[in-house]
Amino acid sequence: MSRTIFVLNGPNLNMLGVREPDIYGHETLADVKARCEKRAAALGCTVDFRQSNFEGVLVEACHEARDKAAAIVINPAALTFYSIALLDALKMFNGPKAEVHISNVHQREEIYHHSLISRTAHVVICGAGTLGYELGIEAVVARLPAG
Ligand code: DHK
């Protein structure tokens, strides 16, 4: 199995940098991608970094990961809280999975307090800002077989 990590991003994360910067910061998604690639390379891995505003595209990325990825790091964004389809797709992926949220969703409005995705994630990171993506990469790589 390749040591490729699928880093998946849900709706509106393409707007990082301009979207509620007081919550999500000023880095762009491209900045986050570059940081993920650097951290993964330091661990002997590569990153397949994707973002979609469409649930089905992310569902199919999870299907694709079954044959192409060693691990998944996902910020499901709003899909976190209602997408049974995304949960079901992630459950079919047998490698390590990390759920990442830039903000501390538990400090926010009630609608952000219950994640469906956490039912299948091995690791859940929230409130660490965009560093959470790198921490998620570290966490899933630590769960891979040595080699
Ligand atoms: C990003 C989103 O788009 C929100 O829907 C989540 C998450 C929080 C984040 O903190 O990265 O509730």
Coordinates of N, CA and C and ligand atoms in Angstrom, one line a residue:
M1 N 0.9 -1.2 0.0 CA 0.0 0.0 0.0 C 0.9 1.2 0.0
S2 N 0.6 2.2 -0.9 CA 1.3 3.5 -0.9 C 1.1 4.2 0.4
R3 N 2.0 5.0 0.7 CA 1.8 5.9 1.9 C 1.3 7.2 1.5
T4 N 0.2 7.1 0.9 CA -0.6 8.4 0.5 C -1.7 8.6 1.5
I5 N -1.7 9.9 1.9 CA -2.8 10.3 2.8 C -3.8 11.2 2.1
F6 N -5.0 10.8 2.0 CA -6.1 11.6 1.5 C -6.4 12.7 2.5
V7 N -6.3 13.9 2.2 CA -6.7 15.0 3.1 C -7.9 15.7 2.4
L8 N -9.1 15.5 3.0 CA -10.3 15.8 2.4 C -11.0 17.0 3.1
N9 N -11.5 17.9 2.4 CA -12.1 19.1 3.0 C -13.5 19.4 2.4
G10 N -14.4 19.7 3.3 CA -15.8 19.8 3.0 C -16.2 21.2 2.6
P11 N -17.5 21.4 2.6 CA -18.1 22.7 2.0 C -17.6 24.0 2.7
N12 N -17.3 25.0 1.8 CA -16.9 26.3 2.2 C -15.5 26.4 2.6
L13 N -14.8 25.3 2.8 CA -13.4 25.4 3.1 C -12.5 26.0 2.0
N14 N -13.0 26.0 0.8 CA -12.4 26.7 -0.3 C -12.3 28.2 0.0
M15 N -13.1 28.7 0.9 CA -13.1 30.1 1.2 C -12.3 30.5 2.4
L16 N -11.5 29.6 2.9 CA -10.6 29.9 4.0 C -9.7 31.1 3.7
G17 N -9.5 31.9 4.7 CA -8.8 33.2 4.5 C -9.7 34.4 4.4
V18 N -10.9 34.2 3.8 CA -11.8 35.3 3.8 C -13.1 34.9 4.6
R19 N -13.3 33.7 4.9 CA -14.5 33.2 5.6 C -14.3 33.3 7.1
E20 N -15.1 34.2 7.7 CA -15.0 34.3 9.2 C -13.6 34.2 9.7
P21 N -12.7 35.1 9.3 CA -11.3 34.9 9.8 C -11.1 35.0 11.3
D22 N -12.1 35.5 12.0 CA -12.0 35.5 13.5 C -12.1 34.1 14.0
I23 N -12.7 33.2 13.2 CA -12.9 31.8 13.6 C -11.9 30.9 13.0
Y24 N -11.7 31.1 11.6 CA -10.9 30.2 10.8 C -9.5 30.7 10.5
G25 N -9.2 31.9 10.8 CA -7.9 32.5 10.6 C -7.8 33.1 9.2
H26 N -6.6 33.5 8.8 CA -6.3 34.2 7.5 C -5.6 33.3 6.5
E27 N -5.2 32.1 6.9 CA -4.6 31.2 5.9 C -5.6 30.7 4.9
T28 N -5.1 30.6 3.7 CA -5.9 30.0 2.6 C -5.8 28.5 2.6
L29 N -6.7 27.9 1.9 CA -6.7 26.4 1.8 C -5.4 26.0 1.1
A30 N -4.9 26.8 0.2 CA -3.6 26.5 -0.4 C -2.5 26.5 0.6
D31 N -2.5 27.4 1.5 CA -1.5 27.5 2.6 C -1.6 26.2 3.4
V32 N -2.8 25.7 3.7 CA -3.0 24.5 4.5 C -2.4 23.3 3.7
K33 N -2.7 23.3 2.4 CA -2.2 22.2 1.6 C -0.7 22.1 1.6
A34 N -0.1 23.3 1.5 CA 1.4 23.3 1.5 C 2.0 22.8 2.8
R35 N 1.3 23.1 3.9 CA 1.8 22.7 5.3 C 1.6 21.2 5.4
C36 N 0.4 20.7 4.9 CA 0.2 19.2 4.9 C 1.2 18.4 4.1
E37 N 1.5 18.9 2.9 CA 2.5 18.3 2.1 C 3.9 18.2 2.7
K38 N 4.2 19.3 3.4 CA 5.6 19.4 4.0 C 5.6 18.4 5.2
R39 N 4.6 18.4 6.0 CA 4.5 17.5 7.2 C 4.5 16.0 6.8
A40 N 3.7 15.7 5.7 CA 3.7 14.4 5.3 C 5.0 13.9 4.7
A41 N 5.6 14.8 3.9 CA 6.9 14.4 3.3 C 8.0 14.1 4.4
A42 N 7.9 14.9 5.5 CA 8.8 14.6 6.6 C 8.6 13.2 7.2
L43 N 7.4 12.7 7.0 CA 7.1 11.4 7.6 C 7.1 10.3 6.5
G44 N 7.6 10.6 5.3 CA 7.8 9.6 4.3 C 6.5 9.3 3.6
C45 N 5.6 10.3 3.6 CA 4.3 10.1 3.0 C 4.0 11.2 1.9
T46 N 3.0 11.0 1.1 CA 2.5 12.0 0.2 C 1.0 12.3 0.5
V47 N 0.6 13.4 0.0 CA -0.8 13.9 0.3 C -1.6 14.0 -1.0
D48 N -2.8 13.5 -1.0 CA -3.7 13.8 -2.0 C -4.8 14.8 -1.4
F49 N -4.7 16.0 -1.7 CA -5.4 17.1 -1.0 C -6.6 17.5 -1.8
R50 N -7.8 17.4 -1.3 CA -9.0 17.8 -2.0 C -10.0 18.6 -1.2
Q51 N -10.8 19.4 -1.9 CA -11.9 20.1 -1.3 C -13.1 20.0 -2.2
S52 N -14.3 19.8 -1.6 CA -15.5 19.9 -2.4 C -16.6 20.5 -1.6
N53 N -17.5 21.2 -2.3 CA -18.7 21.7 -1.7 C -19.9 20.7 -1.9
F54 N -19.6 19.6 -2.5 CA -20.6 18.6 -2.8 C -20.4 17.3 -2.1
E55 N -21.5 16.9 -1.3 CA -21.4 15.7 -0.5 C -21.0 14.4 -1.3
G56 N -21.6 14.2 -2.5 CA -21.3 13.0 -3.2 C -19.9 13.0 -3.7
V57 N -19.3 14.1 -4.0 CA -17.9 14.1 -4.4 C -17.0 13.6 -3.3
L58 N -17.3 14.0 -2.1 CA -16.5 13.5 -0.9 C -16.8 12.1 -0.6
V59 N -18.0 11.7 -0.8 CA -18.4 10.2 -0.6 C -17.5 9.4 -1.6
E60 N -17.4 9.8 -2.8 CA -16.7 9.1 -3.8 C -15.2 9.1 -3.6
A61 N -14.7 10.2 -3.0 CA -13.3 10.3 -2.6 C -13.0 9.2 -1.6
C62 N -13.9 9.0 -0.7 CA -13.7 8.0 0.3 C -13.7 6.6 -0.3
H63 N -14.5 6.4 -1.3 CA -14.5 5.1 -2.0 C -13.1 4.9 -2.7
E64 N -12.7 6.0 -3.3 CA -11.4 5.9 -4.1 C -10.2 5.7 -3.1
A65 N -10.4 6.2 -1.9 CA -9.3 6.0 -0.9 C -9.1 4.6 -0.6
R66 N -10.1 3.7 -0.7 CA -9.9 2.3 -0.3 C -8.8 1.7 -1.1
D67 N -8.6 2.1 -2.4 CA -7.5 1.5 -3.2 C -6.3 2.4 -3.3
K68 N -6.4 3.6 -2.9 CA -5.3 4.6 -3.1 C -4.6 5.2 -1.9
A69 N -5.3 5.1 -0.8 CA -4.8 5.8 0.4 C -4.5 4.8 1.5
A70 N -3.5 5.2 2.3 CA -3.1 4.5 3.5 C -3.9 5.0 4.7
A71 N -4.3 6.3 4.6 CA -5.0 7.0 5.7 C -5.8 8.1 5.2
I72 N -6.8 8.6 6.0 CA -7.6 9.8 5.6 C -7.5 10.8 6.8
V73 N -7.3 12.0 6.4 CA -7.5 13.1 7.3 C -8.7 14.0 6.7
I74 N -9.7 14.2 7.4 CA -10.9 14.9 6.9 C -11.4 16.0 7.7
N75 N -11.6 17.1 7.1 CA -12.4 18.2 7.8 C -13.7 18.2 7.0
P76 N -14.7 17.6 7.6 CA -16.0 17.4 6.8 C -16.8 18.7 6.8
A77 N -16.4 19.7 7.6 CA -17.1 21.0 7.7 C -18.5 20.7 8.0
A78 N -19.5 21.4 7.4 CA -20.9 21.2 7.8 C -21.4 19.8 7.7
L79 N -20.8 19.0 6.8 CA -21.3 17.6 6.6 C -21.1 16.8 7.9
T80 N -20.2 17.3 8.7 CA -19.9 16.6 10.0 C -21.2 16.3 10.8
F81 N -22.1 17.2 10.7 CA -23.2 17.1 11.6 C -24.5 16.5 11.1
Y82 N -24.5 16.2 9.8 CA -25.7 15.6 9.2 C -25.5 14.5 8.1
S83 N -24.3 14.3 7.7 CA -24.1 13.5 6.5 C -23.9 12.0 6.9
I84 N -25.0 11.3 6.9 CA -24.9 9.8 7.1 C -24.2 9.2 5.9
A85 N -24.4 9.7 4.7 CA -23.8 9.2 3.5 C -22.3 9.3 3.7
L86 N -21.7 10.4 4.2 CA -20.3 10.5 4.3 C -19.8 9.6 5.4
L87 N -20.6 9.5 6.5 CA -20.2 8.5 7.6 C -20.1 7.1 7.0
D88 N -21.2 6.7 6.3 CA -21.2 5.4 5.7 C -20.0 5.1 4.8
A89 N -19.6 6.1 4.0 CA -18.5 6.0 3.1 C -17.2 5.8 3.9
L90 N -17.0 6.6 4.9 CA -15.8 6.6 5.7 C -15.7 5.2 6.5
K91 N -16.8 4.7 6.9 CA -16.8 3.4 7.6 C -16.3 2.3 6.7
M92 N -16.4 2.5 5.4 CA -15.9 1.5 4.4 C -14.3 1.5 4.3
F93 N -13.7 2.6 4.8 CA -12.3 2.8 4.7 C -11.6 2.2 5.9
N94 N -10.7 1.2 5.7 CA -10.2 0.4 6.8 C -8.9 1.0 7.4
G95 N -8.4 2.0 6.8 CA -7.2 2.6 7.4 C -7.5 3.6 8.5
P96 N -6.4 4.2 9.1 CA -6.6 5.2 10.1 C -7.3 6.4 9.6
K97 N -8.2 7.0 10.4 CA -8.9 8.2 10.0 C -8.9 9.2 11.1
A98 N -8.6 10.5 10.7 CA -8.6 11.6 11.6 C -9.6 12.6 11.2
E99 N -10.4 13.0 12.1 CA -11.4 14.1 11.9 C -10.8 15.4 12.4
V100 N -10.8 16.5 11.6 CA -10.2 17.7 12.0 C -11.2 18.9 11.9
H101 N -11.2 19.7 12.8 CA -11.9 21.0 12.8 C -11.0 22.1 13.2
I102 N -10.9 23.1 12.4 CA -10.0 24.3 12.7 C -10.5 24.9 14.1
S103 N -11.8 25.1 14.2 CA -12.3 25.7 15.4 C -12.7 24.7 16.5
N104 N -12.8 25.2 17.7 CA -13.3 24.3 18.7 C -14.8 24.3 18.7
V105 N -15.3 23.2 18.0 CA -16.8 23.2 17.7 C -17.6 23.1 18.9
H106 N -17.0 22.7 20.0 CA -17.8 22.5 21.3 C -18.0 23.8 22.0
Q107 N -17.2 24.8 21.6 CA -17.4 26.2 22.2 C -18.4 27.0 21.4
R108 N -18.9 26.4 20.2 CA -19.7 27.2 19.3 C -21.2 26.9 19.5
E109 N -22.0 27.3 18.6 CA -23.4 27.1 18.7 C -23.7 25.6 18.8
E110 N -24.9 25.3 19.4 CA -25.3 23.9 19.6 C -25.3 23.0 18.3
I111 N -25.6 23.7 17.2 CA -25.6 22.9 15.9 C -24.3 22.3 15.6
Y112 N -23.2 22.8 16.2 CA -21.9 22.3 15.9 C -21.4 21.3 16.9
H113 N -22.2 20.8 17.8 CA -21.7 20.1 19.0 C -21.7 18.6 18.8
H114 N -22.5 18.1 17.8 CA -22.6 16.6 17.7 C -22.1 16.1 16.3
S115 N -21.0 15.5 16.3 CA -20.4 15.0 15.0 C -20.9 13.5 14.7
L116 N -21.4 13.3 13.6 CA -21.7 11.9 13.1 C -20.4 11.2 12.7
I117 N -19.5 12.0 12.2 CA -18.2 11.5 11.6 C -17.3 10.9 12.7
S118 N -17.4 11.4 14.0 CA -16.6 10.9 15.1 C -16.9 9.5 15.4
R119 N -18.1 9.0 14.9 CA -18.4 7.6 15.1 C -17.4 6.6 14.4
T120 N -16.7 7.1 13.4 CA -15.8 6.2 12.7 C -14.4 6.8 12.7
A121 N -14.2 8.0 13.2 CA -12.8 8.6 13.2 C -12.0 7.9 14.4
H122 N -10.8 7.6 14.2 CA -9.9 7.1 15.2 C -9.4 8.3 16.1
V123 N -9.3 9.4 15.4 CA -8.7 10.6 16.1 C -9.6 11.8 15.8
V124 N -9.9 12.6 16.7 CA -10.7 13.8 16.5 C -9.9 15.0 17.1
I125 N -9.6 16.0 16.2 CA -8.9 17.2 16.6 C -9.7 18.4 16.3
C126 N -9.9 19.2 17.3 CA -10.6 20.5 17.0 C -10.1 21.6 17.9
G127 N -10.1 22.8 17.4 CA -9.6 24.0 18.1 C -8.1 24.3 18.0
A128 N -7.4 23.5 17.3 CA -6.0 23.7 17.1 C -5.6 24.6 15.9
G129 N -6.7 25.2 15.3 CA -6.5 26.0 14.1 C -6.0 25.0 13.0
T130 N -5.3 25.6 12.0 CA -4.9 24.8 10.9 C -3.8 23.8 11.2
L131 N -3.2 24.0 12.4 CA -2.2 23.0 12.9 C -2.9 21.7 13.0
G132 N -4.2 21.7 13.2 CA -4.9 20.4 13.4 C -4.7 19.5 12.2
Y133 N -4.6 20.0 11.0 CA -4.4 19.1 9.9 C -3.0 18.4 10.0
E134 N -2.0 19.1 10.5 CA -0.7 18.5 10.6 C -0.7 17.5 11.8
L135 N -1.4 17.8 12.8 CA -1.5 16.9 13.9 C -2.3 15.7 13.5
G136 N -3.3 15.9 12.6 CA -4.0 14.7 12.1 C -3.2 13.8 11.3
I137 N -2.3 14.4 10.5 CA -1.4 13.6 9.7 C -0.4 12.8 10.6
E138 N 0.1 13.5 11.6 CA 1.0 12.8 12.5 C 0.2 11.6 13.2
A139 N -1.0 11.9 13.5 CA -1.8 10.8 14.3 C -2.1 9.6 13.4
V140 N -2.5 9.8 12.1 CA -2.8 8.7 11.3 C -1.5 7.9 10.9
V141 N -0.4 8.7 10.6 CA 0.8 8.0 10.3 C 1.3 7.1 11.4
A142 N 1.1 7.6 12.6 CA 1.5 6.8 13.8 C 0.8 5.5 13.9
R143 N -0.4 5.4 13.3 CA -1.2 4.2 13.3 C -0.9 3.3 12.1
L144 N 0.0 3.7 11.2 CA 0.3 2.9 10.0 C 1.3 1.8 10.4
P145 N 1.4 0.7 9.7 CA 2.4 -0.2 10.0 C 3.8 0.4 9.6
A146 N 4.8 0.1 10.3 CA 6.2 0.6 10.0 C 6.6 0.3 8.6
G147 N 7.3 1.2 8.0 CA 7.8 0.8 6.6 C 7.7 1.8 5.6
Ligands
DHK1 C1 -15.6 24.0 9.5 C2 -16.8 24.3 9.1 O1 -17.1 24.7 7.8 C3 -18.0 24.3 10.0 O2 -19.2 23.9 9.4 C4 -17.7 23.4 11.2 C5 -15.3 23.5 10.8 C6 -16.3 23.8 11.8 C7 -13.9 23.8 11.3 O3 -13.8 24.4 12.4 O4 -12.9 23.6 10.5 O5 -18.6 23.5 12.1

